[in-house]
Coordinates of C-alpha atoms and ligand atoms in Angstrom, one line a residue:
X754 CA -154.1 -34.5 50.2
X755 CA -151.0 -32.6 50.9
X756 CA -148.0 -32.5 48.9
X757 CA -145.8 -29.7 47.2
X758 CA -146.0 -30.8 43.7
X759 CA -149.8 -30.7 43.8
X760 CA -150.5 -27.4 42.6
X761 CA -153.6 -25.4 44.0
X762 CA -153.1 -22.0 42.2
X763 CA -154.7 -23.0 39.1
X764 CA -156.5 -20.4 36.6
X765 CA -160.3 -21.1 35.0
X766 CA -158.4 -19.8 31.5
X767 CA -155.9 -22.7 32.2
X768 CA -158.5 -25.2 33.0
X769 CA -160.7 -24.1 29.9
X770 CA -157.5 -24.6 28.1
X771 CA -157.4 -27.9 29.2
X772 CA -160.9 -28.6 28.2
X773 CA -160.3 -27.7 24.4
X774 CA -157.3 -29.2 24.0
X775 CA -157.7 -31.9 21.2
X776 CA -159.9 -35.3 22.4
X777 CA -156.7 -37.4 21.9
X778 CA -154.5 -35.0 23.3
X779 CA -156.3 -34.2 26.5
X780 CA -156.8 -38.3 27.0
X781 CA -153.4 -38.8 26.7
X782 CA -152.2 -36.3 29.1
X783 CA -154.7 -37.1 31.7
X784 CA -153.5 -41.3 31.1
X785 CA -150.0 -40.4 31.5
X786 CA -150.9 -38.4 34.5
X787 CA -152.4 -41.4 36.0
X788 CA -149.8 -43.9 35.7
X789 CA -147.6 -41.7 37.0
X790 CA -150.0 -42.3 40.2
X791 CA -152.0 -45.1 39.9
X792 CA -152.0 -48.5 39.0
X793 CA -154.3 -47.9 35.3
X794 CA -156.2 -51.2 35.6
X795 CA -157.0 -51.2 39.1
X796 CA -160.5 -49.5 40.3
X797 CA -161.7 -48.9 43.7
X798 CA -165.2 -50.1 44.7
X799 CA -167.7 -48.3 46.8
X800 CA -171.0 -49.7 47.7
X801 CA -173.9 -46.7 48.3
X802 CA -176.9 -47.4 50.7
X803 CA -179.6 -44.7 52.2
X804 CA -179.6 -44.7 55.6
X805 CA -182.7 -41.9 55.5
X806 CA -184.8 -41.3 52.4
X807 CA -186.7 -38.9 51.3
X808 CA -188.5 -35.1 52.8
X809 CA -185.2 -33.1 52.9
X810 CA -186.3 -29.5 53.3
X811 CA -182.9 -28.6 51.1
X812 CA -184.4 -27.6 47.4
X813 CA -181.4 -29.4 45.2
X814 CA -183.2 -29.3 41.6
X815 CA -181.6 -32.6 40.7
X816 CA -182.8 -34.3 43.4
X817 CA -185.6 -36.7 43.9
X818 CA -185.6 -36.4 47.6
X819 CA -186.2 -32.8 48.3
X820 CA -189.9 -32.1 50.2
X821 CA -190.1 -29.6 47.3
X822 CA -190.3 -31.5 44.4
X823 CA -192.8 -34.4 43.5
X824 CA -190.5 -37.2 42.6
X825 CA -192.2 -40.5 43.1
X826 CA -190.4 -41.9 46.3
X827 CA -190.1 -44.1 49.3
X828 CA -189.4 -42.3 52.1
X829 CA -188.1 -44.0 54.8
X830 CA -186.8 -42.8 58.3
X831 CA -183.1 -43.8 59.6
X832 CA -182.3 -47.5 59.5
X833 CA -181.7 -49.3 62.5
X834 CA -178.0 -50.0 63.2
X835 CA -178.2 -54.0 62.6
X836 CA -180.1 -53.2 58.9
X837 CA -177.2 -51.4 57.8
X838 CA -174.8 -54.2 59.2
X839 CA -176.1 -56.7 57.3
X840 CA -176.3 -54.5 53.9
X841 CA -172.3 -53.9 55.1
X842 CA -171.5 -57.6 55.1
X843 CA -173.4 -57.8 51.7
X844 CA -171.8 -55.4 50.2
X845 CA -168.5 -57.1 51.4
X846 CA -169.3 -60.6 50.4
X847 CA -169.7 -58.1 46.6
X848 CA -166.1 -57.1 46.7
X849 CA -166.7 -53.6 47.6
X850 CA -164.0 -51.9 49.7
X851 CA -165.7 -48.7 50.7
X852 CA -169.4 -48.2 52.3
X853 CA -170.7 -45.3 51.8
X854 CA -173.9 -44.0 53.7
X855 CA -176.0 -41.4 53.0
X856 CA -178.7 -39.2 54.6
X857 CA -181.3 -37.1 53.2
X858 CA -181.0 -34.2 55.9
X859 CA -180.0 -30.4 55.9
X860 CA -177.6 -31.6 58.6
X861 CA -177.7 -33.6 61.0
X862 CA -178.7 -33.2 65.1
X863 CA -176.7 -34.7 67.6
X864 CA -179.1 -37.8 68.6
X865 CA -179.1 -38.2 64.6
X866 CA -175.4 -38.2 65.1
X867 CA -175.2 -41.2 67.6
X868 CA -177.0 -43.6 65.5
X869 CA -174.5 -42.6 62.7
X870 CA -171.8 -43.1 65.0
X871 CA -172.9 -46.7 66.0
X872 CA -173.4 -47.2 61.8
X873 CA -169.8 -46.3 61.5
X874 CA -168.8 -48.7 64.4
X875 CA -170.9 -51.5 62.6
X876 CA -169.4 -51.0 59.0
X877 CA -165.7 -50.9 60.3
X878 CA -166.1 -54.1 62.5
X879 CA -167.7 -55.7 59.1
X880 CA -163.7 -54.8 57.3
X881 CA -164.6 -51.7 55.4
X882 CA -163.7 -48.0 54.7
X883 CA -166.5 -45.9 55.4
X884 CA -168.3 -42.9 54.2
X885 CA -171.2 -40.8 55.1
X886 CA -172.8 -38.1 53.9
X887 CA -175.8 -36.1 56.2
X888 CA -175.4 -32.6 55.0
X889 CA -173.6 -29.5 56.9
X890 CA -171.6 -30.6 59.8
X891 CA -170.8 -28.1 62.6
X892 CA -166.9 -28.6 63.9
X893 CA -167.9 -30.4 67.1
X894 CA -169.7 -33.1 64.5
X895 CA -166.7 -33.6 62.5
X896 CA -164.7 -34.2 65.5
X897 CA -166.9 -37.0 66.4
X898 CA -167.9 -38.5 63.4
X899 CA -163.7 -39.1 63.7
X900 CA -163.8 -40.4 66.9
X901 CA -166.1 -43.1 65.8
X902 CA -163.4 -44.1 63.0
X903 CA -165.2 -42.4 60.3
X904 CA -162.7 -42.7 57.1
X905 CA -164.7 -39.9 54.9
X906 CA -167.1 -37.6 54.3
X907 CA -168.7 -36.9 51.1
X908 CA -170.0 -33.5 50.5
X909 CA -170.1 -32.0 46.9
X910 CA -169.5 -28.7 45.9
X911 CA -172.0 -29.8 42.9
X912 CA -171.6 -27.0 40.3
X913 CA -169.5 -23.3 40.2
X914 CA -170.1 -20.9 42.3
X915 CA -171.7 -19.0 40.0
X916 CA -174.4 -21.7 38.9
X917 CA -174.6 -22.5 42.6
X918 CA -177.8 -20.8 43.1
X919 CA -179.8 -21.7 40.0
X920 CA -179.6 -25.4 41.6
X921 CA -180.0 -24.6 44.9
X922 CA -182.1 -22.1 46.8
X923 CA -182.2 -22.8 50.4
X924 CA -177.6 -22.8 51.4
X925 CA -175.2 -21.1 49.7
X926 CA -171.6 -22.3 48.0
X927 CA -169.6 -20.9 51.1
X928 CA -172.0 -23.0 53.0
X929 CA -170.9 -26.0 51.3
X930 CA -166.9 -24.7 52.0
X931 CA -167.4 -23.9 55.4
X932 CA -168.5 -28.1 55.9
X933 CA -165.5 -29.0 54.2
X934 CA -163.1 -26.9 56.5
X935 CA -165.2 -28.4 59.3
X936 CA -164.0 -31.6 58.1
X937 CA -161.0 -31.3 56.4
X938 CA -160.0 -29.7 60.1
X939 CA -161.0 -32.7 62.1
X940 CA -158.4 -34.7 60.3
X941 CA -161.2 -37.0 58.1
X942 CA -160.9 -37.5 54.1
X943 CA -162.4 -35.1 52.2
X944 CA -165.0 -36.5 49.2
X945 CA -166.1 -33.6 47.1
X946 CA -167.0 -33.5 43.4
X947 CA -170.1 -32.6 41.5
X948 CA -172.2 -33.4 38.8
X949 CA -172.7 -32.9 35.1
X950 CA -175.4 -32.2 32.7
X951 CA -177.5 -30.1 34.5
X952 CA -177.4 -27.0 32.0
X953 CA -174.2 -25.6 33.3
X954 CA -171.7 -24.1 30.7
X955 CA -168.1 -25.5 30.1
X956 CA -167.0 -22.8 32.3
X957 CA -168.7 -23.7 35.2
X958 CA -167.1 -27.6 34.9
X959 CA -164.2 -25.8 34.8
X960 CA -164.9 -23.1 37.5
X961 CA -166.2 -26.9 40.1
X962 CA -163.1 -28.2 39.1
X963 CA -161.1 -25.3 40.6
X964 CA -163.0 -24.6 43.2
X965 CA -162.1 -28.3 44.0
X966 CA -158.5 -28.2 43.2
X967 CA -157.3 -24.9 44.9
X968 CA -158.7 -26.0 48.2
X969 CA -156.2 -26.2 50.7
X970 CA -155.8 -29.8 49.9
X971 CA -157.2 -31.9 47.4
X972 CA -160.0 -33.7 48.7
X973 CA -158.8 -37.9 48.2
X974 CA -162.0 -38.9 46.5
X975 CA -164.0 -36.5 43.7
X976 CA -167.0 -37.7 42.6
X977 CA -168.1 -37.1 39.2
X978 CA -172.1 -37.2 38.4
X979 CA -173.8 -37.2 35.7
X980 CA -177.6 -36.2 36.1
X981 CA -179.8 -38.9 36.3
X982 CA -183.0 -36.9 35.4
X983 CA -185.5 -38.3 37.6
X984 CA -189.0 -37.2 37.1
X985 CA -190.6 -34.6 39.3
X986 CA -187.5 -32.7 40.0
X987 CA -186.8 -29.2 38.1
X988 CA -184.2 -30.7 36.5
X989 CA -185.8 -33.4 34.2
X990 CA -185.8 -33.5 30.6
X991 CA -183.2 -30.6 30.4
X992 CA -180.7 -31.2 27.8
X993 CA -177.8 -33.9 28.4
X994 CA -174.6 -33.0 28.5
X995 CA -172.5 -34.9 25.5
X996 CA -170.9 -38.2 26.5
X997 CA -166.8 -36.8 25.6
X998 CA -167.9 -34.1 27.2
X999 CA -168.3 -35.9 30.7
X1000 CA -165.1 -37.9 29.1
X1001 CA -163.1 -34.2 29.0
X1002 CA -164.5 -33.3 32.4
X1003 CA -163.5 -36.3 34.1
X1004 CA -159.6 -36.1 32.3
X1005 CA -159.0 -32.5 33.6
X1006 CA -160.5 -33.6 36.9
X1007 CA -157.6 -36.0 36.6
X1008 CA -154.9 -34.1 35.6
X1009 CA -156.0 -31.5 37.9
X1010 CA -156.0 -33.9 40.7
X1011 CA -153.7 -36.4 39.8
X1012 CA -153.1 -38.4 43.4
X1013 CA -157.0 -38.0 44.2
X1014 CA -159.6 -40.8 43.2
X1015 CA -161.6 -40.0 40.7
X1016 CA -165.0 -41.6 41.1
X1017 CA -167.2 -42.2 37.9
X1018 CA -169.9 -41.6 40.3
X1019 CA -174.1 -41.4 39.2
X1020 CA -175.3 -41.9 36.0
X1021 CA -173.3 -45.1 34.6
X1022 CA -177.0 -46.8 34.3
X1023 CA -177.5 -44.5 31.1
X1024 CA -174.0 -44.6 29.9
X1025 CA -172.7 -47.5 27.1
X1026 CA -169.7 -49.5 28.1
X1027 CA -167.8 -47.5 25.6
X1028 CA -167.9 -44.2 27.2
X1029 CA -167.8 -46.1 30.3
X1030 CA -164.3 -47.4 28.9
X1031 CA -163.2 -43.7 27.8
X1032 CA -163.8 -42.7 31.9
X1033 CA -161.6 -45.1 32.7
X1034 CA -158.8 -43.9 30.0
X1035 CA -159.8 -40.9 31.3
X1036 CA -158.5 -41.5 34.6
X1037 CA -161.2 -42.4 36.3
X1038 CA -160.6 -45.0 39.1
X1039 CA -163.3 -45.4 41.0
X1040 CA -167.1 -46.4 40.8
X1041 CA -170.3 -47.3 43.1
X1042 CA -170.9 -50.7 42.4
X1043 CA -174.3 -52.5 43.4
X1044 CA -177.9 -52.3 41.8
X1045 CA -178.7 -49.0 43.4
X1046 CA -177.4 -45.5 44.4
X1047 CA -179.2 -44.2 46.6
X1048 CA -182.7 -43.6 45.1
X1049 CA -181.7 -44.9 41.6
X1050 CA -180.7 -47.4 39.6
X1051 CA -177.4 -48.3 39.1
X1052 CA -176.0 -51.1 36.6
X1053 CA -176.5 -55.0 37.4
X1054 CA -173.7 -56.0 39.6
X1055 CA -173.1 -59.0 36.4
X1056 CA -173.0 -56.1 34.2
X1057 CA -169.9 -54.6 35.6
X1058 CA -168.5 -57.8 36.4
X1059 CA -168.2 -58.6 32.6
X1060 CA -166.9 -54.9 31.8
X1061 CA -164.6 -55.5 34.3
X1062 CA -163.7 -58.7 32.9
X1063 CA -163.8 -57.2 29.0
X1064 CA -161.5 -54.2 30.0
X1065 CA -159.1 -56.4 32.2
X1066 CA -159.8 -54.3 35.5
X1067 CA -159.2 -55.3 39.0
X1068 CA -160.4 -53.9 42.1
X1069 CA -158.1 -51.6 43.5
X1070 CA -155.5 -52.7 46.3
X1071 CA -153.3 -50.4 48.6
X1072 CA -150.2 -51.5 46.1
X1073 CA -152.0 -50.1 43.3
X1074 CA -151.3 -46.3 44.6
X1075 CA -147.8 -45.1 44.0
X1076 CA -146.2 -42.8 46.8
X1077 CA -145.9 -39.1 46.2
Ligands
LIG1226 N1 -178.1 -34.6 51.8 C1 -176.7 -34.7 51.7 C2 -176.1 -33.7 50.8 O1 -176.7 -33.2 49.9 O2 -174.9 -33.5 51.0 C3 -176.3 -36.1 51.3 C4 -177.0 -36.9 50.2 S1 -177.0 -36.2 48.6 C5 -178.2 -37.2 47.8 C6 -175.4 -36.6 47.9 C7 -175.1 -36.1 46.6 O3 -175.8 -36.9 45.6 C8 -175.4 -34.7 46.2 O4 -174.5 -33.8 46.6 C9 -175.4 -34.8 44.6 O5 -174.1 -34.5 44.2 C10 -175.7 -36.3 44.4 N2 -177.0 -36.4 43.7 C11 -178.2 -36.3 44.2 N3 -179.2 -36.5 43.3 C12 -178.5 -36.7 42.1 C13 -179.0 -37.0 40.8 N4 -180.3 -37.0 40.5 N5 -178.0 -37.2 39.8 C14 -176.7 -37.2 40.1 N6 -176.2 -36.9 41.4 C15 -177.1 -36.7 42.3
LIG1227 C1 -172.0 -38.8 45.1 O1 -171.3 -37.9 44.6 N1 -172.9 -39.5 44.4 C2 -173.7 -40.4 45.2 C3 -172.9 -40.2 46.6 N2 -172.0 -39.2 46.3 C4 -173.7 -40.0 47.8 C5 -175.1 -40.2 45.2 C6 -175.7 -40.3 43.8 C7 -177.2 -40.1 44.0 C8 -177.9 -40.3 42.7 C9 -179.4 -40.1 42.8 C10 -180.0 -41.1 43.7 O2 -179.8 -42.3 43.6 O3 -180.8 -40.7 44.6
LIG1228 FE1 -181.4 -33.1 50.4 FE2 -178.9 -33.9 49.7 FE3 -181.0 -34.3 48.1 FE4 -180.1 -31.8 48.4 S1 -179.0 -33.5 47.5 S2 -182.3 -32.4 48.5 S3 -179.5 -31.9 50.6 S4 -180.7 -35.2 50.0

C-alpha cells in the first residue's frame, strides 16, 4: 500500500512506546485511527481451506504440520481442482468474500504451481478474492501466480528477527523478505503478519510489527495469530500470552498500519466474545470465518453470526474503505 502519509521509518522505542501507553489511551488512538480509514462496524470475511496437509519438511515450532513434530494429523495430498470449487461456492453461499488457500510446502514446484493456478481460476469464476499461501516463491512464481488472477499472497514474517530462529530452524527471516519482494514485485497484495503467544518478549511484537510497517509498502492484509497450542509441537503448553496483551498488539498493529486490514486471524476458538469485542475496538477488521483454519478449530459459523449480530457488525463492502 503506497501512500505518502503512511510512514515506514518507525523506531522499536516508538513502537514500545506505543505498547505502554495507558489501555484506554492506546484503544482510543488506534479507534480514531480507524475511522479515519475504515468503516468501524464493517469486517471483512475470509474463508481458510488446506489444499495440502501435513509432512512439511520446514520445522515451524507452532505448527502441527511439520514432518518434525508428532502432532496427531491428517495428511492429505493436494486437492483436486473441482474439491476446492465446491468448498469455494460453500464458502460463498457463507458470506465470505475472500478464499484463502493454503499449502503445507517449503515452496512450491512448478507442476505444484499449475494445479494452484487452475485453483485460482476456479475460486475467481465462483465470485471471490483469492489467497494462497505455499511457502517461498521464486520471482518467475510470483509472476504467474498473477497471471492466473491471484489477488494475494499470504506469507508471515511470524515473529522479530531476532526470535526468528528460536521458532524456526530450517529458513531464515531474510528468507521470508526475499518472498515478499518476490511478490510485492509481481504487482500481487502482500498478506504478512504473525502470531502471538509463543514466548516472545514485548519487544519482539514490537520489533514484527516494524519489520512489517517499514517495508516498502505496507502489506494490505496483516494477520494477527494467537498460538493455538496444538499438541506435539514444541510449542505446546508454553505460557499464553495475556488477552490485552493481544488487544495492545493488535491496536499498535493498527495505528501503525492504519489503511491495511487487520485480520484477528488464529486463535478466536479460545478467546471470549469480550476480548473478541476489544480486537475489534482495537481495530481489527477482519476474521477467518468457517468451522476450521486449516488444521484447527475455529468458532461455529452460528457463533460468530450472533457476535456479529450482538456487536452490530456487517461484513465489509468496497464503500466501507475511505480513500487515502
Ligand atoms: N507453509 C506455508 C507457510 O508457512 O508460509 C503456508 C501455510 S502456514 C500453516 C501459514 C501460517 O499459519 C504460518 O505462517 C503461521 O503464521 C500460521 N500458523 C501455523 N500454525 C499456527 C498455529 N498453531 N497457531 C497460529 N498460527 C499458526
Ligand atoms: C494466517 O496468518 N493464519 C492462517 C492463514 N494465515 C493461512 C493459518 C492459521 C493456521 C492455524 C493452525 C492450523 O489450523 O493449522
Ligand atoms: Fe510448513 Fe507452513 Fe507449517 Fe511451517 S507453518 S511447518 S512452512 S506448513
Amino acid at each position: 500500500m503506497s501512500s505518502t502519509s503512511l510512514r515506514h521509518d518507525w523506531q522499536t522505542d516508538e513502537i514500545l512506546a506505543l505498547f505502554e501507553l495507558p489501555f484506554n489511551d492506546l484503544l482510543f488512538q488506534a479507534q480514531q485511527m480507524h475511522r479515519r480509514h475504515f468503516n468501524p462496524n464493517a469486517v471483512q470475511i475470509s474463508t481458510l481451506l488446506s489444499i495440502k496437509t501435513g509432512h512439511c519438511p520446514e520445522d515451524c515450532a507452532y505448527c502441527p504440520q511439520s514432518v518434525h513434530h508428532d502432532a496427531e494429523l491428517e495428511i492429505e495430498s493436494l486437492l483436486s481442482v473441482e474439491e476446492v470449487r465446491q468448498k469455494a461456492r460453500q464458502a460463498k453461499a457463507s458470506g465470505a468474500s475472500r478464499f484463502c488457500m493454503g499449502a503445507a510446502w517449503k515452496k512450491p514446484n512448478d507442476r505444484n504451481l499449475e494445479v494452484v493456478e487452475a485453483m485460482v481460476r476456479a475460486v475467481r469464476e465462483e465470485g471471490l478474492e483469492t489467497c494462497v499461501t505455499l511457502g517461498m516463491l521464486e520471482a518467475h512464481q510470483a509472476e504467474r501466480l498473477r497471471d492466473a488472477g491471484l489477488d494475494y499472497y499470504n506469507h508471515n514474517i511470524d515473529t522479530s528477527p531476532e526470535y526468528y530462529g528460536k521458532i524456526i530452524t530450517t529458513r531464515t527471516f531474510e528468507d521470508r523478505l526475499e518472498t515478499l519482494g518476490h511478490v510485492r514485485e509481481a504487482g500481487l497484495k502482500v498478506c504478512s503478519g504473525g502470531i502471538i503467544g509463543m514466548g516472545e518478549h514485548r519487544t519482539d511484537r514490537a520489533r514484527m510489527l516494524q519489520s512489517l510497517a517499514n517495508l516498502p509498502e505496507h502489506p494490505h492484509s496483516v494477520p494477527i495469530n494467537q498460538l493455538v497450542q496444538v499438541e506435539g509441537t514444541p510449542l505446546h503448553g508454553v505460557d499464553p500470552t495475556d488477552p490485552l496483551e493481544f488487544v495492545r498488539t493488535i491496536a499498535v498493529a493498527r495505528i501503525l498500519m492504519p489503511q491495511s486490514m487487520v485480520r484477528l486471524s488464529a486463535g478466536r476458538e479460545a478467546m471470549s466474545e469480550a476480548v473478541q469485542a476489544l480486537c475489534f475496538f482495537a481495530g481489527a477488521n477482519s476474521i477467518f470465518y468457517g468451522e476450521k483454519l486449516l488444521t484447527t478449530d475455529n468458532p461455529e459459523t452460528a457463533a460468530d453470526q450472533a457476535l456479529f449480530t450482538k456487536l452490530g457488525l456487517t461484513p465489509m463492502q468496497e464503500d466501507d474503505i475511505a480513500c487515502c
